[in-house]
CSV table of C-alpha atoms in Angstrom, one decimal:
chain,number,residue,atom,x,y,z
P,1,UNK,CA,40.2,183.2,9.7
P,2,UNK,CA,38.8,179.8,8.6
P,3,UNK,CA,41.3,176.8,8.3
P,4,UNK,CA,41.8,177.1,4.6
P,5,UNK,CA,42.6,180.9,5.0
P,6,UNK,CA,44.8,180.1,7.5
P,7,UNK,CA,46.8,177.4,5.2
P,8,UNK,CA,46.8,179.7,2.5
P,9,UNK,CA,49.1,181.9,4.6
P,10,UNK,CA,51.8,179.2,5.4
P,11,UNK,CA,54.9,178.1,3.5
P,12,UNK,CA,55.3,174.3,4.3
P,13,UNK,CA,59.4,174.1,5.0
P,14,UNK,CA,61.5,171.5,4.8
P,15,UNK,CA,65.0,173.0,5.1
P,16,UNK,CA,67.0,170.8,7.4
P,17,UNK,CA,70.2,169.7,5.6
P,18,UNK,CA,69.4,165.9,6.1
P,19,UNK,CA,66.0,166.3,4.7
P,20,UNK,CA,65.8,163.2,1.4
P,21,UNK,CA,64.3,163.3,-1.7
P,22,UNK,CA,61.4,161.0,-0.2
P,23,UNK,CA,60.5,163.8,2.9
P,24,UNK,CA,60.7,166.9,0.3
P,25,UNK,CA,57.9,164.4,-1.6
P,26,UNK,CA,55.7,163.6,1.6
P,27,UNK,CA,55.6,167.8,2.6
P,28,UNK,CA,54.6,168.7,-1.3
P,29,UNK,CA,52.3,166.2,-0.8
P,30,UNK,CA,50.7,167.6,2.2
P,31,UNK,CA,50.8,170.8,0.4
P,32,UNK,CA,48.3,169.8,-2.4
P,33,UNK,CA,46.2,168.5,0.3
P,34,UNK,CA,45.9,171.3,2.7
P,35,UNK,CA,46.4,173.9,-0.2
P,36,UNK,CA,49.2,175.8,1.4
P,37,UNK,CA,50.4,178.5,0.1
P,38,UNK,CA,54.1,177.4,-0.9
P,39,UNK,CA,56.3,174.2,-0.2
P,40,UNK,CA,59.6,175.6,0.7
P,41,UNK,CA,62.9,173.4,0.3
P,42,UNK,CA,66.2,173.6,-0.4
P,43,UNK,CA,67.9,174.5,-3.7
P,44,UNK,CA,68.7,170.9,-4.9
P,45,UNK,CA,64.9,169.9,-4.6
P,46,UNK,CA,63.3,172.9,-6.5
P,47,UNK,CA,62.9,170.8,-10.1
P,48,UNK,CA,61.2,167.8,-8.0
P,49,UNK,CA,58.7,170.0,-6.2
P,50,UNK,CA,57.8,172.5,-9.0
P,51,UNK,CA,57.3,169.6,-11.5
P,52,UNK,CA,55.0,167.7,-8.9
P,53,UNK,CA,52.9,171.3,-8.0
P,54,UNK,CA,52.8,172.6,-11.7
P,55,UNK,CA,49.0,173.6,-12.4
P,56,UNK,CA,48.4,173.4,-8.7
P,57,UNK,CA,48.4,176.7,-7.4
P,58,UNK,CA,50.5,176.0,-4.5
P,59,UNK,CA,53.8,177.6,-5.2
P,60,UNK,CA,57.2,176.4,-5.3
P,61,UNK,CA,59.6,178.6,-3.0
P,62,UNK,CA,63.4,177.9,-2.0
P,63,UNK,CA,66.2,179.7,0.0
P,64,UNK,CA,69.1,181.4,-0.9
P,65,UNK,CA,72.6,181.9,0.7
P,66,UNK,CA,70.6,179.8,3.4
P,67,UNK,CA,71.0,179.5,6.5
P,68,UNK,CA,73.9,182.0,7.3
P,69,UNK,CA,73.7,184.5,4.4
P,70,UNK,CA,77.8,184.7,4.3
P,71,UNK,CA,77.9,184.3,0.7
P,72,UNK,CA,79.2,187.5,-1.7
P,73,UNK,CA,76.1,189.0,-3.3
P,74,UNK,CA,77.2,187.9,-6.8
P,75,UNK,CA,77.2,184.0,-5.6
P,76,UNK,CA,73.5,184.6,-4.2
P,77,UNK,CA,72.4,186.2,-7.6
P,78,UNK,CA,73.6,183.3,-9.5
P,79,UNK,CA,71.8,181.0,-6.9
P,80,UNK,CA,68.8,183.0,-7.3
P,81,UNK,CA,68.7,182.7,-11.1
P,82,UNK,CA,69.4,179.1,-11.1
P,83,UNK,CA,66.8,178.6,-8.8
P,84,UNK,CA,64.3,180.4,-10.8
P,85,UNK,CA,65.4,179.2,-13.8
P,86,UNK,CA,64.5,175.6,-12.3
P,87,UNK,CA,61.0,176.3,-11.4
P,88,UNK,CA,61.3,178.3,-8.1
P,89,UNK,CA,57.9,181.0,-8.2
P,90,UNK,CA,59.5,182.5,-4.5
P,91,UNK,CA,62.6,183.1,-3.2
P,92,UNK,CA,63.7,183.7,0.4
P,93,UNK,CA,67.3,185.5,0.6
P,94,UNK,CA,69.2,185.7,3.7
P,95,UNK,CA,70.6,188.9,4.0
P,96,UNK,CA,74.4,189.4,5.1
P,97,UNK,CA,73.8,190.3,8.6
P,98,UNK,CA,77.1,192.5,9.2
P,99,UNK,CA,75.7,195.0,7.0
P,100,UNK,CA,72.3,195.4,8.9
P,101,UNK,CA,74.2,194.9,12.6
P,102,UNK,CA,76.3,198.0,11.5
P,103,UNK,CA,73.5,199.7,10.6
P,104,UNK,CA,75.1,200.0,6.8
P,105,UNK,CA,71.8,200.8,4.6
P,106,UNK,CA,73.6,201.4,1.4
P,107,UNK,CA,75.3,198.1,1.5
P,108,UNK,CA,72.2,196.3,2.7
P,109,UNK,CA,70.4,197.7,-0.2
P,110,UNK,CA,72.9,196.8,-2.8
P,111,UNK,CA,73.4,193.7,-1.7
P,112,UNK,CA,69.6,192.9,-2.2
P,113,UNK,CA,69.5,194.9,-5.3
P,114,UNK,CA,72.1,193.1,-7.3
P,115,UNK,CA,70.3,189.6,-6.5
P,116,UNK,CA,67.3,191.1,-7.1
P,117,UNK,CA,67.9,192.5,-10.7
P,118,UNK,CA,69.1,188.7,-11.6
P,119,UNK,CA,66.1,187.4,-10.5
P,120,UNK,CA,63.5,189.8,-12.2
P,121,UNK,CA,65.7,189.7,-15.4
P,122,UNK,CA,64.8,185.9,-15.5
P,123,UNK,CA,60.9,186.5,-14.5
P,124,UNK,CA,59.6,189.4,-13.9
P,125,UNK,CA,57.3,188.6,-11.1
P,126,UNK,CA,59.0,186.0,-8.9
P,127,UNK,CA,58.1,187.1,-5.5
P,128,UNK,CA,61.5,187.9,-3.4
P,129,UNK,CA,61.1,187.5,0.7
P,130,UNK,CA,64.3,188.8,2.3
P,131,UNK,CA,65.3,186.8,6.0
P,132,UNK,CA,67.3,189.2,8.3
P,133,UNK,CA,67.8,187.2,11.4
P,134,UNK,CA,66.0,189.0,13.4
P,135,UNK,CA,66.4,187.5,16.8
P,136,UNK,CA,70.3,187.8,16.0
P,137,UNK,CA,69.9,191.6,15.0
P,138,UNK,CA,67.8,192.7,18.1
P,139,UNK,CA,69.8,190.8,20.7
P,140,UNK,CA,73.3,191.8,19.4
P,141,UNK,CA,72.1,195.4,18.6
P,142,UNK,CA,69.9,195.4,21.9
P,143,UNK,CA,70.4,199.5,22.5
P,144,UNK,CA,69.3,200.2,18.7
P,145,UNK,CA,67.0,197.0,18.4
P,146,UNK,CA,64.0,199.2,17.0
P,147,UNK,CA,66.4,201.2,14.4
P,148,UNK,CA,68.3,198.3,12.7
P,149,UNK,CA,64.6,196.4,12.2
P,150,UNK,CA,63.4,200.0,10.7
P,151,UNK,CA,66.6,200.0,8.5
P,152,UNK,CA,66.2,196.5,7.4
P,153,UNK,CA,62.3,197.3,6.2
P,154,UNK,CA,63.7,200.1,4.3
P,155,UNK,CA,66.5,198.3,2.6
P,156,UNK,CA,63.8,195.6,1.6
P,157,UNK,CA,61.2,198.2,0.8
P,158,UNK,CA,64.1,200.4,-1.6
P,159,UNK,CA,65.3,197.1,-3.4
P,160,UNK,CA,62.2,196.2,-4.8
P,161,UNK,CA,61.6,193.1,-2.5
P,162,UNK,CA,58.0,191.8,-1.6
P,163,UNK,CA,58.5,190.5,2.1
P,164,UNK,CA,60.4,191.0,4.8
P,165,UNK,CA,61.1,187.6,7.1
P,166,UNK,CA,61.8,187.3,10.6
P,167,UNK,CA,64.2,184.4,10.7
P,168,UNK,CA,65.9,181.2,9.4
P,169,UNK,CA,65.0,179.0,12.1
P,170,UNK,CA,68.4,177.6,12.2
P,171,UNK,CA,70.0,180.9,14.4
P,172,UNK,CA,70.8,180.3,18.4
P,173,UNK,CA,69.5,183.7,19.1
P,174,UNK,CA,66.1,182.0,18.2
P,175,UNK,CA,62.8,182.6,15.8
P,176,UNK,CA,60.1,185.0,15.2
P,177,UNK,CA,59.2,187.2,17.9
P,178,UNK,CA,55.8,189.0,18.5
P,179,UNK,CA,57.3,192.8,19.2
P,180,UNK,CA,60.0,192.5,16.0
P,181,UNK,CA,56.9,191.1,13.7
P,182,UNK,CA,55.1,194.7,14.8
P,183,UNK,CA,57.9,196.9,14.0
P,184,UNK,CA,58.1,195.1,10.7
P,185,UNK,CA,54.7,196.3,10.2
P,186,UNK,CA,55.2,199.7,11.1
P,187,UNK,CA,58.4,200.3,9.4
P,188,UNK,CA,57.4,198.2,5.9
P,189,UNK,CA,54.4,200.0,5.3
P,190,UNK,CA,52.0,199.0,2.8
P,191,UNK,CA,55.1,198.4,0.6
P,192,UNK,CA,55.9,195.0,2.0
P,193,UNK,CA,54.5,192.4,3.7
P,194,UNK,CA,55.9,190.5,6.8
P,195,UNK,CA,56.6,186.6,7.0
P,196,UNK,CA,57.2,185.2,10.3
P,197,UNK,CA,59.1,182.2,10.4
P,198,UNK,CA,61.5,180.2,13.3
P,199,UNK,CA,59.5,178.4,16.5
P,200,UNK,CA,56.1,178.7,15.0
P,201,UNK,CA,54.9,175.1,16.0
P,202,UNK,CA,51.5,175.3,17.0
P,203,UNK,CA,47.9,177.1,16.3
P,204,UNK,CA,48.2,179.7,19.1
P,205,UNK,CA,51.5,180.8,18.2
P,206,UNK,CA,50.5,181.0,14.6
P,207,UNK,CA,47.5,182.9,15.2
P,208,UNK,CA,49.5,185.4,17.3
P,209,UNK,CA,51.9,186.4,14.2
P,210,UNK,CA,49.1,186.9,12.2
P,211,UNK,CA,47.4,189.0,14.7
P,212,UNK,CA,50.7,191.2,15.0
P,213,UNK,CA,50.6,191.7,11.5
P,214,UNK,CA,52.3,188.3,9.8
P,215,UNK,CA,50.9,188.1,6.1
P,216,UNK,CA,52.6,184.6,5.6
P,217,UNK,CA,54.2,181.9,7.9
P,218,UNK,CA,57.2,179.9,7.7
P,219,UNK,CA,56.3,176.6,9.3
P,220,UNK,CA,57.4,172.9,9.4
P,221,UNK,CA,54.4,171.9,11.8
P,222,UNK,CA,52.1,173.2,9.3
P,223,UNK,CA,49.8,169.9,9.2
P,224,UNK,CA,49.5,170.1,12.9
P,225,UNK,CA,48.6,173.6,12.8
P,226,UNK,CA,46.0,173.6,10.8
P,227,UNK,CA,44.6,170.4,11.6
P,228,UNK,CA,44.2,172.0,15.4
P,229,UNK,CA,42.4,175.3,13.4
P,230,UNK,CA,39.7,172.5,12.0
P,231,UNK,CA,39.4,170.6,15.4
P,232,UNK,CA,40.8,172.5,18.6
P,233,UNK,CA,42.7,169.6,19.4
P,234,UNK,CA,46.3,170.4,19.7
P,235,UNK,CA,48.4,167.7,18.6
P,236,UNK,CA,49.6,165.3,21.1
P,237,UNK,CA,53.3,166.2,20.8
P,238,UNK,CA,54.7,169.3,19.9
P,239,UNK,CA,56.1,168.9,16.6
P,240,UNK,CA,60.0,169.3,16.2
P,241,UNK,CA,62.0,171.3,13.6
P,242,UNK,CA,61.6,174.7,11.8
A,1,UNK,CA,104.2,168.3,20.7
A,2,UNK,CA,105.2,171.6,21.5
A,3,UNK,CA,102.9,174.7,21.3
A,4,UNK,CA,104.1,175.7,18.1
A,5,UNK,CA,103.5,172.7,16.6
A,6,UNK,CA,100.0,172.5,17.8
A,7,UNK,CA,99.2,176.0,16.6
A,8,UNK,CA,100.3,174.5,13.3
A,9,UNK,CA,97.6,172.2,13.0
A,10,UNK,CA,95.0,174.7,14.0
A,11,UNK,CA,92.4,176.4,11.3
A,12,UNK,CA,91.8,179.5,13.4
A,13,UNK,CA,88.3,179.7,12.5
A,14,UNK,CA,85.4,182.6,12.5
A,15,UNK,CA,82.3,181.2,10.7
A,16,UNK,CA,79.3,182.9,12.6
A,17,UNK,CA,77.0,184.7,10.2
A,18,UNK,CA,77.1,187.6,12.7
A,19,UNK,CA,80.7,188.0,12.5
A,20,UNK,CA,82.0,191.9,11.1
A,21,UNK,CA,85.1,192.8,9.3
A,22,UNK,CA,86.6,194.0,12.4
A,23,UNK,CA,86.4,190.7,14.5
A,24,UNK,CA,87.4,188.9,11.5
A,25,UNK,CA,91.0,191.0,11.7
A,26,UNK,CA,91.3,190.1,15.2
A,27,UNK,CA,91.2,186.5,14.2
A,28,UNK,CA,93.9,187.2,11.7
A,29,UNK,CA,95.8,189.2,13.7
A,30,UNK,CA,96.2,186.3,16.1
A,31,UNK,CA,96.9,184.0,13.5
A,32,UNK,CA,99.7,185.9,12.5
A,33,UNK,CA,100.9,186.2,16.1
A,34,UNK,CA,100.2,182.4,17.1
A,35,UNK,CA,101.4,181.0,13.4
A,36,UNK,CA,98.4,178.9,13.1
A,37,UNK,CA,98.0,176.7,9.7
A,38,UNK,CA,95.1,179.1,8.7
A,39,UNK,CA,92.4,181.5,9.1
A,40,UNK,CA,89.0,180.3,8.3
A,41,UNK,CA,86.3,182.8,7.2
A,42,UNK,CA,83.4,183.2,5.0
A,43,UNK,CA,83.7,184.0,1.4
A,44,UNK,CA,83.0,187.5,1.7
A,45,UNK,CA,85.9,188.1,4.0
A,46,UNK,CA,87.9,186.4,1.8
A,47,UNK,CA,89.8,188.9,0.3
A,48,UNK,CA,90.6,190.9,3.2
A,49,UNK,CA,92.0,188.0,4.8
A,50,UNK,CA,94.1,187.0,2.1
A,51,UNK,CA,95.8,190.5,1.9
A,52,UNK,CA,96.6,190.8,5.7
A,53,UNK,CA,98.0,187.3,5.4
A,54,UNK,CA,100.2,187.6,2.5
A,55,UNK,CA,103.8,186.6,2.6
A,56,UNK,CA,103.1,184.9,6.3
A,57,UNK,CA,103.2,181.5,5.6
A,58,UNK,CA,99.8,181.5,7.5
A,59,UNK,CA,96.9,180.4,4.8
A,60,UNK,CA,93.8,181.4,4.2
A,61,UNK,CA,91.1,179.2,4.2
A,62,UNK,CA,87.2,179.8,3.6
A,63,UNK,CA,84.3,177.5,3.4
A,64,UNK,CA,81.6,176.4,0.4
A,65,UNK,CA,78.2,175.6,0.9
A,66,UNK,CA,78.0,176.4,4.4
A,67,UNK,CA,77.0,175.2,6.7
A,68,UNK,CA,74.4,173.2,5.2
A,69,UNK,CA,75.6,172.1,1.9
A,70,UNK,CA,72.1,172.5,0.5
A,71,UNK,CA,73.0,174.1,-2.6
A,72,UNK,CA,73.6,172.9,-6.0
A,73,UNK,CA,76.9,171.4,-7.4
A,74,UNK,CA,77.1,173.9,-9.8
A,75,UNK,CA,76.6,176.6,-7.2
A,76,UNK,CA,79.3,175.4,-5.0
A,77,UNK,CA,81.4,174.9,-7.8
A,78,UNK,CA,81.3,178.7,-9.1
A,79,UNK,CA,81.6,179.9,-5.2
A,80,UNK,CA,84.5,177.5,-5.0
A,81,UNK,CA,86.4,179.2,-8.2
A,82,UNK,CA,85.3,182.5,-7.2
A,83,UNK,CA,87.0,182.0,-3.6
A,84,UNK,CA,89.8,180.5,-4.9
A,85,UNK,CA,90.4,183.9,-7.3
A,86,UNK,CA,89.7,186.2,-4.3
A,87,UNK,CA,92.9,184.8,-2.6
A,88,UNK,CA,92.1,181.3,-0.5
A,89,UNK,CA,94.5,178.9,-0.6
A,90,UNK,CA,92.2,176.1,1.1
A,91,UNK,CA,88.5,175.2,0.7
A,92,UNK,CA,86.4,173.4,3.0
A,93,UNK,CA,83.5,172.0,1.1
A,94,UNK,CA,79.8,171.0,2.8
A,95,UNK,CA,78.8,168.0,0.8
A,96,UNK,CA,75.2,167.6,0.0
A,97,UNK,CA,74.2,165.1,3.2
A,98,UNK,CA,71.3,163.2,1.4
A,99,UNK,CA,73.9,161.5,-0.9
A,100,UNK,CA,76.1,160.3,2.0
A,101,UNK,CA,72.8,159.1,3.9
A,102,UNK,CA,71.5,157.2,1.2
A,103,UNK,CA,74.9,155.7,0.4
A,104,UNK,CA,75.0,156.8,-2.8
A,105,UNK,CA,78.9,156.7,-3.6
A,106,UNK,CA,78.4,158.0,-7.2
A,107,UNK,CA,76.0,161.1,-6.8
A,108,UNK,CA,78.5,161.8,-3.6
A,109,UNK,CA,81.7,161.3,-5.7
A,110,UNK,CA,80.4,163.4,-8.9
A,111,UNK,CA,79.2,166.3,-6.4
A,112,UNK,CA,82.8,166.7,-5.5
A,113,UNK,CA,84.3,166.0,-8.7
A,114,UNK,CA,82.3,169.1,-10.3
A,115,UNK,CA,83.6,171.3,-7.5
A,116,UNK,CA,87.1,170.0,-7.5
A,117,UNK,CA,87.5,170.1,-11.1
A,118,UNK,CA,86.2,173.7,-11.1
A,119,UNK,CA,88.5,174.9,-8.5
A,120,UNK,CA,91.6,173.1,-9.9
A,121,UNK,CA,91.6,174.9,-13.1
A,122,UNK,CA,91.7,178.2,-10.9
A,123,UNK,CA,94.8,177.0,-8.9
A,124,UNK,CA,96.1,173.7,-9.0
A,125,UNK,CA,97.3,173.4,-5.6
A,126,UNK,CA,94.4,174.5,-3.8
A,127,UNK,CA,93.8,172.3,-0.4
A,128,UNK,CA,90.3,171.0,-0.4
A,129,UNK,CA,88.5,169.3,2.5
A,130,UNK,CA,85.2,168.0,2.4
A,131,UNK,CA,82.8,168.4,5.3
A,132,UNK,CA,80.7,165.1,6.0
A,133,UNK,CA,78.8,166.6,8.9
A,134,UNK,CA,79.6,163.1,10.7
A,135,UNK,CA,77.3,163.3,14.1
A,136,UNK,CA,74.8,163.9,12.0
A,137,UNK,CA,75.5,161.1,9.5
A,138,UNK,CA,76.1,158.4,12.4
A,139,UNK,CA,73.2,159.6,14.4
A,140,UNK,CA,70.4,159.1,11.8
A,141,UNK,CA,72.5,156.3,9.7
A,142,UNK,CA,73.1,154.4,13.5
A,143,UNK,CA,72.7,151.2,12.1
A,144,UNK,CA,75.1,151.7,8.9
A,145,UNK,CA,77.4,154.3,10.6
A,146,UNK,CA,80.9,153.1,10.0
A,147,UNK,CA,79.6,152.0,6.7
A,148,UNK,CA,78.3,155.7,6.2
A,149,UNK,CA,81.8,157.2,6.9
A,150,UNK,CA,83.7,154.6,4.8
A,151,UNK,CA,82.0,155.4,2.0
A,152,UNK,CA,82.3,159.2,2.7
A,153,UNK,CA,86.2,158.9,2.9
A,154,UNK,CA,85.9,156.8,-0.5
A,155,UNK,CA,84.2,159.6,-2.3
A,156,UNK,CA,86.6,162.1,-1.0
A,157,UNK,CA,89.5,159.9,-1.9
A,158,UNK,CA,88.2,159.2,-5.2
A,159,UNK,CA,87.6,162.8,-5.9
A,160,UNK,CA,91.0,163.9,-5.3
A,161,UNK,CA,90.1,166.1,-2.4
A,162,UNK,CA,92.9,166.4,0.4
A,163,UNK,CA,90.9,166.1,3.8
A,164,UNK,CA,88.0,164.8,5.3
A,165,UNK,CA,86.5,167.1,7.5
A,166,UNK,CA,84.1,165.9,10.7
A,167,UNK,CA,81.6,168.9,11.4
A,168,UNK,CA,80.6,172.6,10.7
A,169,UNK,CA,80.3,172.9,13.9
A,170,UNK,CA,76.6,174.3,13.1
A,171,UNK,CA,74.6,170.8,13.2
A,172,UNK,CA,72.6,169.9,16.1
A,173,UNK,CA,73.6,166.5,16.4
A,174,UNK,CA,77.0,167.9,17.6
A,175,UNK,CA,80.7,168.1,16.4
A,176,UNK,CA,83.6,166.1,16.3
A,177,UNK,CA,83.8,162.7,18.1
A,178,UNK,CA,86.7,160.3,18.6
A,179,UNK,CA,85.2,157.0,17.2
A,180,UNK,CA,84.3,158.9,13.9
A,181,UNK,CA,87.8,160.4,13.5
A,182,UNK,CA,89.4,157.0,14.2
A,183,UNK,CA,87.0,155.7,11.1
A,184,UNK,CA,88.3,158.3,9.1
A,185,UNK,CA,91.8,157.6,9.9
A,186,UNK,CA,91.1,154.0,9.1
A,187,UNK,CA,89.1,154.2,5.6
A,188,UNK,CA,90.8,157.0,4.5
A,189,UNK,CA,94.5,155.7,4.7
A,190,UNK,CA,97.4,157.4,3.5
A,191,UNK,CA,95.7,159.1,0.7
A,192,UNK,CA,93.7,161.9,2.8
A,193,UNK,CA,94.2,163.7,5.9
A,194,UNK,CA,91.5,164.4,8.8
A,195,UNK,CA,90.3,167.5,10.0
A,196,UNK,CA,88.5,167.4,13.7
A,197,UNK,CA,86.0,170.5,14.0
A,198,UNK,CA,83.1,171.4,15.9
A,199,UNK,CA,82.9,171.5,20.0
A,200,UNK,CA,86.8,171.6,20.3
A,201,UNK,CA,87.2,174.5,23.1
A,202,UNK,CA,90.3,173.2,25.2
A,203,UNK,CA,93.6,171.6,25.1
A,204,UNK,CA,92.7,167.7,26.3
A,205,UNK,CA,90.1,167.7,23.5
A,206,UNK,CA,92.5,168.9,21.1
A,207,UNK,CA,95.1,166.6,22.1
A,208,UNK,CA,92.4,163.8,22.0
A,209,UNK,CA,91.7,164.4,18.4
A,210,UNK,CA,95.3,164.4,17.5
A,211,UNK,CA,96.0,160.9,19.3
A,212,UNK,CA,93.0,159.5,17.4
A,213,UNK,CA,94.5,160.6,14.0
A,214,UNK,CA,93.6,164.4,13.1
A,215,UNK,CA,96.1,165.9,11.3
A,216,UNK,CA,94.4,169.5,11.2
A,217,UNK,CA,91.9,170.9,13.9
A,218,UNK,CA,89.2,173.5,13.3
A,219,UNK,CA,89.0,175.7,16.5
A,220,UNK,CA,87.6,178.9,17.3
A,221,UNK,CA,89.3,178.6,20.9
A,222,UNK,CA,92.8,178.5,19.4
A,223,UNK,CA,94.6,181.2,21.3
A,224,UNK,CA,93.0,179.8,24.6
A,225,UNK,CA,94.0,176.3,23.5
A,226,UNK,CA,97.4,177.1,22.6
A,227,UNK,CA,98.0,179.2,25.6
A,228,UNK,CA,97.4,175.9,27.9
A,229,UNK,CA,99.6,174.2,25.8
A,230,UNK,CA,102.2,176.7,27.0
A,231,UNK,CA,101.4,177.1,30.6
A,232,UNK,CA,99.4,174.3,31.6
A,233,UNK,CA,97.0,176.5,32.7
A,234,UNK,CA,93.4,176.4,31.6
A,235,UNK,CA,91.4,179.5,30.4
A,236,UNK,CA,89.0,180.7,33.7
A,237,UNK,CA,85.9,180.0,31.3
A,238,UNK,CA,85.4,177.6,28.6
A,239,UNK,CA,85.4,179.4,25.1
A,240,UNK,CA,82.3,179.7,23.3
A,241,UNK,CA,81.4,179.4,19.4
A,242,UNK,CA,82.3,177.1,16.7
């Protein structure tokens, strides 16, 4: 995989609640230079980023019900339609975790379908990813971990979403794990793709996630990772954040 | 202050994203027994809790734009009206931090006013608290920390809200600090009250917050704290969580 191919798998991400407009602008500038897949920002910054990226091929990605997922399906649906109207090409929805933890397939699928129908009514080709906070799921449901991830994959698939995504990067249970990425590939099948996110801060980890089956990476340390892919030299300090 | 008076200052809180309906029900049962001021839960649980608490005098409290505050003012306003219609007596809104960090008073006030007008149009006497994630504000704006808190107090006051609240309990910068609570008391004046939250896990800390000026406490370890007030004996293990 060339550095350019690696860059094209990365959603260049800034989601911390204290991110200012100038921080977001810097991330968008980097994305244009490195040709990342997208810039992933909070809803209040969607218009700013969509205007800057217009015509570049770099997509505008945002997050819905982020990071805890603890909003009603209707509020998430309204946030989804609103951000798509404001210019989001891709939306990453945080699932309501209790549905998944209880292995309640219908509730998990129905929540997603309400949001998906609303978003696709605005724009049919919006790319939809579903964050399932997998490290929390497998640590809490530790005796039924694989079953829980399989059920999450089925809910994502049957609701017509495009990706299952491992993590928000904000949960204390942690981010992407290689075993979980493998399960997502196995149970998602050909119908959905896998986005690994949370704790991917260097080139070696990024490549391991791709080898485990990730199609997309959610990363803040994107510039350092692609520079390491180009030069073989790691950044002197590990990059912080998401 | 008697144990009963202390209990009446506490919003008994369960906001972790993996909280299940049965966990929320247990917290509501405890609130009825101990006569806490309110039960503070995520929006999807408002109807369940409001039904259980009906007629008890214990209020139903929920959170808006929680925990990062990174939603547009309009989405927060819709979430506020929706939760009040579902039975919330009190709503704790997370402010969009960049407005406060930039010392942009008009933007901070205007965001709150949009939400307040919407919520009070549904129910005029809804109690509104504004979370400003004060530990993040003072660590990032360290050279203008007191000025930042003063500006936040003014935005809360001039938008007609009832409380300024220190913390979500989810930000890595930390929870309530005694100095910040004192500043909130000083700059909030008689017009607004202060809710201290985040990291209050024992009786001694709770009492220090009240002595510093807190009118309300957001706590998960509420039962342990009130039991310690009654018996003088601390719980054997410090309670985890918010």
